[in-house]
mmCIF file of C-alpha atoms in Angstrom:
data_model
loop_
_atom_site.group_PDB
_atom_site.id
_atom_site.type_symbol
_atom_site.label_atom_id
_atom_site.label_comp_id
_atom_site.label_asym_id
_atom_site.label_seq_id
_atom_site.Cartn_x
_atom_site.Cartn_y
_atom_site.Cartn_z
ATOM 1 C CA UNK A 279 8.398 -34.795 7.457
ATOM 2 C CA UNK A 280 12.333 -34.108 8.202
ATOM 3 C CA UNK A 281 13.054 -30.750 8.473
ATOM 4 C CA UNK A 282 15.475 -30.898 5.306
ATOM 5 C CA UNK A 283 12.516 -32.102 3.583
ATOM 6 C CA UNK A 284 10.640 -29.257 4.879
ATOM 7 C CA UNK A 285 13.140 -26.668 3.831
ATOM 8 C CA UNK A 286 13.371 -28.605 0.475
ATOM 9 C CA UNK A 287 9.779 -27.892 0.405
ATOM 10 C CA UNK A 288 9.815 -24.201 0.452
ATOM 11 C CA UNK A 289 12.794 -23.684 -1.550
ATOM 12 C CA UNK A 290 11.043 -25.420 -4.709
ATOM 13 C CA UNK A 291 7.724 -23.951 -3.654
ATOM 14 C CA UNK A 292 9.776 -20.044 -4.026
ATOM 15 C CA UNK A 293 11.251 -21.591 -7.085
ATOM 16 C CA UNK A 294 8.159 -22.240 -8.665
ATOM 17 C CA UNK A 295 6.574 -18.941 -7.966
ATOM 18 C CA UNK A 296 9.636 -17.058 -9.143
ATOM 19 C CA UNK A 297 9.431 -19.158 -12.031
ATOM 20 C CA UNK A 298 5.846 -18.559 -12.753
ATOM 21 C CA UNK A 299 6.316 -14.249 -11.850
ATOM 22 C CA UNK A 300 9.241 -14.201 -14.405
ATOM 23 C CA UNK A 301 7.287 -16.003 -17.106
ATOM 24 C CA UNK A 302 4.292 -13.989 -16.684
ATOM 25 C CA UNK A 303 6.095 -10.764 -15.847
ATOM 26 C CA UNK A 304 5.441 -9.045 -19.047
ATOM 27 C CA UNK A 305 1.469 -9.191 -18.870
ATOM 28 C CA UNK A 306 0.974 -6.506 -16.460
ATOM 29 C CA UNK A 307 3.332 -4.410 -19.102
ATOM 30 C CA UNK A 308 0.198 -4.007 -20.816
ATOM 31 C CA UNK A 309 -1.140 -2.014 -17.567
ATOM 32 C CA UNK A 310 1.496 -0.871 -15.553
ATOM 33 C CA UNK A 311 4.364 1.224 -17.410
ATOM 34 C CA UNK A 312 7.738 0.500 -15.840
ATOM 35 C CA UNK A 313 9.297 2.289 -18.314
ATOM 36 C CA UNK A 314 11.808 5.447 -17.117
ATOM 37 C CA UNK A 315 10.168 8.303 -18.992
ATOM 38 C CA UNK A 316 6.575 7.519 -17.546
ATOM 39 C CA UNK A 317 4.734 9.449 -20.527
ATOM 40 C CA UNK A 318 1.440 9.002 -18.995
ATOM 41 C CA UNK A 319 2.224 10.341 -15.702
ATOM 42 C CA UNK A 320 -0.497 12.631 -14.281
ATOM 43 C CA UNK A 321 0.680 16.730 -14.297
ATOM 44 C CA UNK A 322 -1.102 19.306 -11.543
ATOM 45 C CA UNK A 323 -1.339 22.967 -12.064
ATOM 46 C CA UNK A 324 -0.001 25.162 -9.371
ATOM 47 C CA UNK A 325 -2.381 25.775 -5.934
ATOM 48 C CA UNK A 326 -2.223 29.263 -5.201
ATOM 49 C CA UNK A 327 -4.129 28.296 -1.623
ATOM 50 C CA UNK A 328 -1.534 25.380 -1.101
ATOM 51 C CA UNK A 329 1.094 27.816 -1.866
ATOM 52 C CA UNK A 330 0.090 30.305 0.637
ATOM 53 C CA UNK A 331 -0.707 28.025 2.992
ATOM 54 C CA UNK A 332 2.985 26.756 3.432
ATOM 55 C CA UNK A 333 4.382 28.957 6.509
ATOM 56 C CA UNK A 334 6.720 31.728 6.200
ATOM 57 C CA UNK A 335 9.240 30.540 7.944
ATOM 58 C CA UNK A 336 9.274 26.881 6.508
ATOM 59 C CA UNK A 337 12.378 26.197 4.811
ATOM 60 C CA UNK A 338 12.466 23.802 2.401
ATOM 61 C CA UNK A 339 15.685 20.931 1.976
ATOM 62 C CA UNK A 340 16.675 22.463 -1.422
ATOM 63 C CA UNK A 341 15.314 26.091 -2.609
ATOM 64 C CA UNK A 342 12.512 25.252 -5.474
ATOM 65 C CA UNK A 343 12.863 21.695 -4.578
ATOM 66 C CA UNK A 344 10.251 19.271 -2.777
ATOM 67 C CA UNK A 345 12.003 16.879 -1.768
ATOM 68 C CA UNK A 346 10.842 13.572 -0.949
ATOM 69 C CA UNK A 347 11.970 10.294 0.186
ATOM 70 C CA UNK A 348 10.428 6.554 -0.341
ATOM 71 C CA UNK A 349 11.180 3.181 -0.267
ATOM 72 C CA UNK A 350 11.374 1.283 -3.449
ATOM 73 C CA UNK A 351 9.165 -1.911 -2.003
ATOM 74 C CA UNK A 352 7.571 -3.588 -5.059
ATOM 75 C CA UNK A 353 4.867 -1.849 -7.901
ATOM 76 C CA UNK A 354 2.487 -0.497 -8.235
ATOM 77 C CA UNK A 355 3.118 1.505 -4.834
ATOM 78 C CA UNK A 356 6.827 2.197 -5.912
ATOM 79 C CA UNK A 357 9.439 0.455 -7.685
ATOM 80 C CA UNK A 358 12.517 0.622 -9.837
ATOM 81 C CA UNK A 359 11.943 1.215 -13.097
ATOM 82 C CA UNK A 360 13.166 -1.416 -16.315
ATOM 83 C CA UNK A 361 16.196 1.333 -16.107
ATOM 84 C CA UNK A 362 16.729 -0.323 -12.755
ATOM 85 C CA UNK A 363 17.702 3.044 -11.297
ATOM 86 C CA UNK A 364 14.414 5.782 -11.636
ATOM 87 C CA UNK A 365 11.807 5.258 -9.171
ATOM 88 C CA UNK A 366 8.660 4.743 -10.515
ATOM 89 C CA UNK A 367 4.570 3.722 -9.193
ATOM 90 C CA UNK A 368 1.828 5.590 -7.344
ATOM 91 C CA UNK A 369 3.947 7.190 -4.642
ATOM 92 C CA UNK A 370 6.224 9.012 -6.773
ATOM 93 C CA UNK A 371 3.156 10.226 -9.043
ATOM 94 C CA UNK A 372 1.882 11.816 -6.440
ATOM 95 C CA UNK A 373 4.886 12.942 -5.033
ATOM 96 C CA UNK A 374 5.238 14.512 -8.361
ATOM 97 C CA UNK A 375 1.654 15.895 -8.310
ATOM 98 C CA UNK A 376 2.034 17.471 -4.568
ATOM 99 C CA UNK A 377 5.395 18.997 -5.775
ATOM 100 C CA UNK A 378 3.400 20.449 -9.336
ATOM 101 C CA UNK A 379 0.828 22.245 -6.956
ATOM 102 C CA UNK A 380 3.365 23.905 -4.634
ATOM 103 C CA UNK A 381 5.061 25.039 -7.854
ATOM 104 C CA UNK A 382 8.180 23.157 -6.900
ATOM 105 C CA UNK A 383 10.878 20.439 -8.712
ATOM 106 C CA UNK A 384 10.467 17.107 -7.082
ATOM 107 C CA UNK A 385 13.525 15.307 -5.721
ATOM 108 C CA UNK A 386 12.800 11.203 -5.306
ATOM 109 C CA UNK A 387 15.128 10.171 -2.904
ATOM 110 C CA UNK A 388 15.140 5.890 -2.640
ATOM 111 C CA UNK A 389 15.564 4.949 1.047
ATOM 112 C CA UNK A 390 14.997 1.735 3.017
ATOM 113 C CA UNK A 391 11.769 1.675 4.675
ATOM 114 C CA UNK A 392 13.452 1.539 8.214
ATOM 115 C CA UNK A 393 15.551 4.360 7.214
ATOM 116 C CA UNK A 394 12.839 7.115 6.599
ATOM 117 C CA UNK A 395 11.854 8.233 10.155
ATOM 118 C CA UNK A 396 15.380 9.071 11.250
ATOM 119 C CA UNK A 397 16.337 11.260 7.804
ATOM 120 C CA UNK A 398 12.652 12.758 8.414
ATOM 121 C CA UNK A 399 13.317 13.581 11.681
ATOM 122 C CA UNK A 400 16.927 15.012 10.707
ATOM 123 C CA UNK A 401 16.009 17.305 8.012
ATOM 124 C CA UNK A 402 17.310 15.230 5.086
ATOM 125 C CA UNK A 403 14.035 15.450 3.383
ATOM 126 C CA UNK A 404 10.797 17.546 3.612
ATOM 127 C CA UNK A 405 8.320 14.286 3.255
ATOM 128 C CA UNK A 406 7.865 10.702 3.391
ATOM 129 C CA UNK A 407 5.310 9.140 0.748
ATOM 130 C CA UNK A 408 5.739 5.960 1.081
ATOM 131 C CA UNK A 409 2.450 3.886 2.066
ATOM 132 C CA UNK A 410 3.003 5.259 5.643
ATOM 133 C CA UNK A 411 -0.085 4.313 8.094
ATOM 134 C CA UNK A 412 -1.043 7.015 10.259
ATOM 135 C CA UNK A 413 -0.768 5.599 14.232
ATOM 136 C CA UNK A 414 -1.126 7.501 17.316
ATOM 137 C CA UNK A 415 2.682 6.272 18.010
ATOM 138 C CA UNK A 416 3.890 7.671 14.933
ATOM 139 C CA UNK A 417 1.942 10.868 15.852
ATOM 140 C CA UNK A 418 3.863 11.476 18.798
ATOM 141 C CA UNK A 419 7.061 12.194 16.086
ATOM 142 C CA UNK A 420 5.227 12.874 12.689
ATOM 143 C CA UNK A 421 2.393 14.927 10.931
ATOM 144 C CA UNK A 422 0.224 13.730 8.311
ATOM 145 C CA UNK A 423 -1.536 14.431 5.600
ATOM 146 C CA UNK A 424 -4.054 11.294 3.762
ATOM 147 C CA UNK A 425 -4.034 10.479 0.521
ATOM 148 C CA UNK A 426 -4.986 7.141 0.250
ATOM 149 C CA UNK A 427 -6.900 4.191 2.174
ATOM 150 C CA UNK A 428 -4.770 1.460 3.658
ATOM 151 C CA UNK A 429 -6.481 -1.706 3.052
ATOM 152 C CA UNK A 430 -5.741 -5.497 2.541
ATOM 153 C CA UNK A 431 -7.150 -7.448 -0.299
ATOM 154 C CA UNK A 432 -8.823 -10.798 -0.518
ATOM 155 C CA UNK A 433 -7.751 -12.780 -3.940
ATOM 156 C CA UNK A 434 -8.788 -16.118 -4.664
ATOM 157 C CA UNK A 435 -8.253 -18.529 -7.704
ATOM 158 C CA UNK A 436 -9.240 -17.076 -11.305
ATOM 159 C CA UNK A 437 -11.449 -20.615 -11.375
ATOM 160 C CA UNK A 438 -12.821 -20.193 -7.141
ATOM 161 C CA UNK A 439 -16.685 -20.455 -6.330
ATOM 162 C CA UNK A 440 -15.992 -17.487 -3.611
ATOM 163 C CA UNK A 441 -17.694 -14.292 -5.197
ATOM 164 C CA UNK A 442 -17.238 -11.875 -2.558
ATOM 165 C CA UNK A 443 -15.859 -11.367 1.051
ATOM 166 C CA UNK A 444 -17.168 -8.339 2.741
ATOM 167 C CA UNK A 445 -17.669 -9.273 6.583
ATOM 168 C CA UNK A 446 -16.494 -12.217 9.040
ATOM 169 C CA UNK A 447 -19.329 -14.331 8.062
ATOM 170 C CA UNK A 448 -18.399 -14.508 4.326
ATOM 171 C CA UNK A 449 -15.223 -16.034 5.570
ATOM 172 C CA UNK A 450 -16.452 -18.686 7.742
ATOM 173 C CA UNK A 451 -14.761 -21.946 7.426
ATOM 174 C CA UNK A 452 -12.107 -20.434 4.820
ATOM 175 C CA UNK A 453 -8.988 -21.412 4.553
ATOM 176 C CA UNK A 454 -6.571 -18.069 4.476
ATOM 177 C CA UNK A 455 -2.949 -17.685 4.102
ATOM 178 C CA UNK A 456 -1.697 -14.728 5.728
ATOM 179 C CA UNK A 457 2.016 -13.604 7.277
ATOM 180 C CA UNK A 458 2.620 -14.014 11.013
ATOM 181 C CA UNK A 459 2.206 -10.849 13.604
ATOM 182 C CA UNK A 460 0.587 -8.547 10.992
ATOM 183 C CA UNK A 461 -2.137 -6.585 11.662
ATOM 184 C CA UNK A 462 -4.509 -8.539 8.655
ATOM 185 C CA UNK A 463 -3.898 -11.555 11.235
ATOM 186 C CA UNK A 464 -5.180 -10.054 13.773
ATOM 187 C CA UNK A 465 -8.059 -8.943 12.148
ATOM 188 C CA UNK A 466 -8.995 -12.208 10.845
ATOM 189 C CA UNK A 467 -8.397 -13.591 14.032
ATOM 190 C CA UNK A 468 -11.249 -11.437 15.274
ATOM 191 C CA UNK A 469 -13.369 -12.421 12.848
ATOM 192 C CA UNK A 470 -12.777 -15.840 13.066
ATOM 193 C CA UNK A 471 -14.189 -15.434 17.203
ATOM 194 C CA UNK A 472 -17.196 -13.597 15.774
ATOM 195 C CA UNK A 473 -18.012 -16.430 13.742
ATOM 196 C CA UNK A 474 -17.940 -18.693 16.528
ATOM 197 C CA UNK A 475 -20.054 -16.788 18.725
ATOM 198 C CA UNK A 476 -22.237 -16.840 15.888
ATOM 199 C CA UNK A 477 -22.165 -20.415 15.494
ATOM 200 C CA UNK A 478 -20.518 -20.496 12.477
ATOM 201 C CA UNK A 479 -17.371 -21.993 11.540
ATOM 202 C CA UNK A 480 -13.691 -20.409 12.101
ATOM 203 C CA UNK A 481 -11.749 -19.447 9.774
ATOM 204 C CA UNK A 482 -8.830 -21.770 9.215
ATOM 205 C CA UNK A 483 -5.273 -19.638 9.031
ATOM 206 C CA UNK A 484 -2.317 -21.169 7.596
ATOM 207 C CA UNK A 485 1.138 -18.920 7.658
ATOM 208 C CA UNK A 486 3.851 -19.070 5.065
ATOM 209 C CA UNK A 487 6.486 -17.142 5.136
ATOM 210 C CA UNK A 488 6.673 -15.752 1.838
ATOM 211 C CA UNK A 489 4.711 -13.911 -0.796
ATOM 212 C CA UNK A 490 5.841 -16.880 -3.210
ATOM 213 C CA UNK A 491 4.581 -19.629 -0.877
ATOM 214 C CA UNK A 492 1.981 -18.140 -0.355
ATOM 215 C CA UNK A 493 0.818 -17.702 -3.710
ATOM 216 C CA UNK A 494 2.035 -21.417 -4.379
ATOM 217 C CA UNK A 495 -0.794 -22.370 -1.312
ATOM 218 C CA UNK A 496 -3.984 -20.573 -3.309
ATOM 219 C CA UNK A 497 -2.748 -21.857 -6.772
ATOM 220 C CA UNK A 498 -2.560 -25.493 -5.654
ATOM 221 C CA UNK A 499 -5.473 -25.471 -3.816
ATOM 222 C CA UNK A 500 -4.196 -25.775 -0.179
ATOM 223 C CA UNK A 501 -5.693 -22.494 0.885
ATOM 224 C CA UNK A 502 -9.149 -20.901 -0.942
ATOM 225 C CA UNK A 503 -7.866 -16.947 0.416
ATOM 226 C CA UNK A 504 -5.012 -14.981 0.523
ATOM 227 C CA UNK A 505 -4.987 -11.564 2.570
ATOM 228 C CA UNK A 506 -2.021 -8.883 2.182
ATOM 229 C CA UNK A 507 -1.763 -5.536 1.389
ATOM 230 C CA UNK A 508 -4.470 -4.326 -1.781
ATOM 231 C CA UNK A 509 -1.803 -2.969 -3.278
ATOM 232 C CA UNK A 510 0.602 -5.912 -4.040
ATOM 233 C CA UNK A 511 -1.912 -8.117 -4.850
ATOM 234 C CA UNK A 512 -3.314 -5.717 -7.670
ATOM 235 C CA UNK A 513 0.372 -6.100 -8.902
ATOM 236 C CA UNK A 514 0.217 -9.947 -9.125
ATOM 237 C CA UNK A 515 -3.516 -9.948 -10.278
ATOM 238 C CA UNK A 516 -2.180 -8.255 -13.040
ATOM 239 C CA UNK A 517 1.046 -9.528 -13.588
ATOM 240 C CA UNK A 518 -0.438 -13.178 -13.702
ATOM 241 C CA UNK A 519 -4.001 -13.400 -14.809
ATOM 242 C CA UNK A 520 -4.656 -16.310 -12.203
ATOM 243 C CA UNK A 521 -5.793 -14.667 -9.273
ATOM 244 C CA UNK A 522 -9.006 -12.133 -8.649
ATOM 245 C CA UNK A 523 -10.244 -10.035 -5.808
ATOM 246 C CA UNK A 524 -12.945 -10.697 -4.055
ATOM 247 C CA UNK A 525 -13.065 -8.035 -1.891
ATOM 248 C CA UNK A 526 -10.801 -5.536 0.534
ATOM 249 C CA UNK A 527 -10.357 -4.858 4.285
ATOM 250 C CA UNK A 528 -9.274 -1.991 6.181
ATOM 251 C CA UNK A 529 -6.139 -1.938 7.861
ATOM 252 C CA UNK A 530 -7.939 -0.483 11.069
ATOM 253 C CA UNK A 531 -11.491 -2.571 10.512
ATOM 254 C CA UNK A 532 -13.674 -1.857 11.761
ATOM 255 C CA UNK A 533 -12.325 1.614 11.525
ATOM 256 C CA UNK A 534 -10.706 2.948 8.427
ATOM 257 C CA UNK A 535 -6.948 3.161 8.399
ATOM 258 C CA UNK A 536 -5.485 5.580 6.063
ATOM 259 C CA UNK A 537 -2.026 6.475 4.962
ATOM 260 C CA UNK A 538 -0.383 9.538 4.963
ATOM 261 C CA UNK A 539 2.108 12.035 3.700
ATOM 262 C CA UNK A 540 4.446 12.155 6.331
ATOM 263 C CA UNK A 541 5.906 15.328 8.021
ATOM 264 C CA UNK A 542 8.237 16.680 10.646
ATOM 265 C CA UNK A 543 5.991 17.066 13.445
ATOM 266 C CA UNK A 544 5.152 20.977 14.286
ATOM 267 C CA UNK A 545 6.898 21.943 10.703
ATOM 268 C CA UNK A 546 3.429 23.513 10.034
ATOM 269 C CA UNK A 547 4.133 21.603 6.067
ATOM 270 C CA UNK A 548 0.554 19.158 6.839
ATOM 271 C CA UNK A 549 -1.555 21.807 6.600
ATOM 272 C CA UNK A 550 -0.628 22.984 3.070
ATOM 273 C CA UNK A 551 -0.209 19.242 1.829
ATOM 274 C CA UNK A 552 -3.803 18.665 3.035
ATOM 275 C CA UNK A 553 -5.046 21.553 1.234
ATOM 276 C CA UNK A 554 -2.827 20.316 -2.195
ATOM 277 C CA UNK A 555 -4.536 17.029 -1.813
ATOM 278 C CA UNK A 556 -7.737 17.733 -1.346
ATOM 279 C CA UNK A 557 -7.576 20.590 -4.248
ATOM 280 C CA UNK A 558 -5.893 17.461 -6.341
ATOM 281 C CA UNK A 559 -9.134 15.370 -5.320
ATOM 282 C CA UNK A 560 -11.908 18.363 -6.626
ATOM 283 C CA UNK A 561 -9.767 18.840 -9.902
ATOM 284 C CA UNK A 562 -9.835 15.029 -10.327
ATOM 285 C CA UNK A 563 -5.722 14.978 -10.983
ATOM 286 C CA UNK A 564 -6.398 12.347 -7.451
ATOM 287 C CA UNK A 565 -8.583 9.788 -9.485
ATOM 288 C CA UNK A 566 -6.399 9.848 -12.229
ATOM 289 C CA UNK A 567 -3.510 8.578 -10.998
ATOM 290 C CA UNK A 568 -4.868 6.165 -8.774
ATOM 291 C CA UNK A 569 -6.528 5.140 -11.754
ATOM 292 C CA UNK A 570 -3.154 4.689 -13.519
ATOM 293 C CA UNK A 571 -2.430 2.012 -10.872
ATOM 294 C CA UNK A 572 -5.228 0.129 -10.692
ATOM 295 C CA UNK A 573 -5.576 1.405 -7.121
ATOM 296 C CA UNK A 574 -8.901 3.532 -7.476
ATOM 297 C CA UNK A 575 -10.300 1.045 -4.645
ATOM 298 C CA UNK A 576 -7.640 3.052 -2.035
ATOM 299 C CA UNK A 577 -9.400 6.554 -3.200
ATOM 300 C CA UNK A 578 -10.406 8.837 -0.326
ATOM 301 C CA UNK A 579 -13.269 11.637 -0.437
ATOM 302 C CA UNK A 580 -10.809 13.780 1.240
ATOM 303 C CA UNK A 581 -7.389 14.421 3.236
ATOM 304 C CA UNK A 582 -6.978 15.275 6.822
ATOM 305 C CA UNK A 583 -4.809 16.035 8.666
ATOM 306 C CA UNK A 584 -3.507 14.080 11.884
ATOM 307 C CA UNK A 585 -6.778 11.751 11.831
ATOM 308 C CA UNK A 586 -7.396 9.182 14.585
ATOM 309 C CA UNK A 587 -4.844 6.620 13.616
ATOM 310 C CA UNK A 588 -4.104 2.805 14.333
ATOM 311 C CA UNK A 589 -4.282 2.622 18.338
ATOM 312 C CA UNK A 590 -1.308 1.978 20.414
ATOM 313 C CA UNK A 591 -0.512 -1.732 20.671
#
């Protein structure tokens, strides 16, 4: 195959998966609201111990103001509302429940992912809640506070015999789309030796370059699995009615990766977000909105703060 053909190729296959996402678009209106005034958002009551626990001396961006910065990537994580301008998905509810329990207004600021670590680090906002994975190389700069599991999903075909992936061997012999120099590809790489040493088969990976050839790959049959963030895939799950998980994996398998609000580092701020979130958790505001999402698979029991994160590459 030419490479023009090749190019032709993926142009129709994006095409066709636009085509298909616009077309379906409005099913996952019945579970995710993208409308502006979010009605059913999730409210906290002030934490007098989260309150306290912010330090004297801590001096917040705008007086009675949280303010809070994060990157409009796609729902349900965040995303611009049908207004096309108000941020909207799980990050800004809790945003908006952190800022209720500190007794505080919430300022959304939108900012390109690559963008955040330099206003952090500059004072232009007082957190980052963005999907942010904790790593020991971001902990050299940044504090954190968890609030949520970062994990990958598995989603096959509505119509696939595969009922559940939950270690390397249930993947044996698979075929999986997955993006290039991510950490899910390393993982699976991993897994794929294990099953060898096993004596099992390997896992077969094929990389596209998109999320729409990708999804083009599973629908047509050329791959059984694709792997990528939990989050997104909910999203399409929903949004399309063709796809279904079959199960999830850690960022950090075999440890658990988690992500984090993120903090100037020594601003003393973690502490009291830690003790908002895990007061959010007991008073089950936490389950709620994950709920709302469809992301109650991301829940943690609790928040810490600074845990063990993703090692040094």
């Amino acid at each position: 195959m030419t490479f023009f053909k090749k190019a032709a190729g993926l142009v129709a296959a994006s095409l066709l998966a636009s085509a298909i996402g616009f077309a379906t678009a409005i099913a996952a209106d019945d579970i995710f609201d993208l409308s502006p005034d979010q009605s059913g958002r999730i409210r906290a009551e002030k934490d007098p111990a989260a309150i306290a626990a912010v330090p004297k001396d801590f001096k917040f961006v705008a007086p009675g103001k949280f303010t809070v910065a994060v990157s409009p990537g796609g729902p349900p994580l965040a995303t611009y509302a049908t207004d096309a301008k108000t941020v909207v998905g799980a990050d800004p509810d809790y945003a908006l429940a952190i800022a209720d329990s500190l007794g505080l207004q919430l300022e959304l600021v939108p900012v390109a992912w690559a963008d955040w670590p330099l206003g952090l680090a500059s004072g232009k906002y007082d957190a980052v809640i963005s999907n942010i994975g904790v790593t020991e190389l971001r902990k050299e700069k940044f504090d954190f506070s968890t609030y949520r599991q970062g994990l990958h999903g598995f989603f096959v075909r509505a119509d696939s015999n595969i009922k559940e992936i939950r270690e390397p061997k249930d993947a044996a012999g698979l075929r999986i789309t997955v993006s290039a120099s991510t950490n899910q590809e390393l993982i699976l790489l991993k897994w794929s030796e294990e099953n060898v040493k096993a004596g099992l088969k390997p896992i077969e990976l094929q990389y596209h370059d998109d999320d729409a050839a990708r999804l083009v790959a599973l629908r047509s049959g050329r791959v059984d699995v694709i792997v990528q963030p939990h989050a997104q895939l909910v999203y399409i799950a929903a949004r399309d009615k063709n796809i279904r998980r079959v199960g999830t994996l850690s960022a950090g398998w075999p440890e658990r990766s988690d992500v984090a609000i993120t903090t100037r580092k020594g601003s003393g701020l973690a502490d009291a977000l830690t003790l908002a979130t895990n007061d959010l958790i007991k008073s089950g505001a936490y389950a709620k909105i994950l709920q709302r999402w469809q992301l109650s698979e991301e829940a943690l029991p609790e928040s810490r703060t600074n845990p063990p994160g993703l090692p040094k590459s």
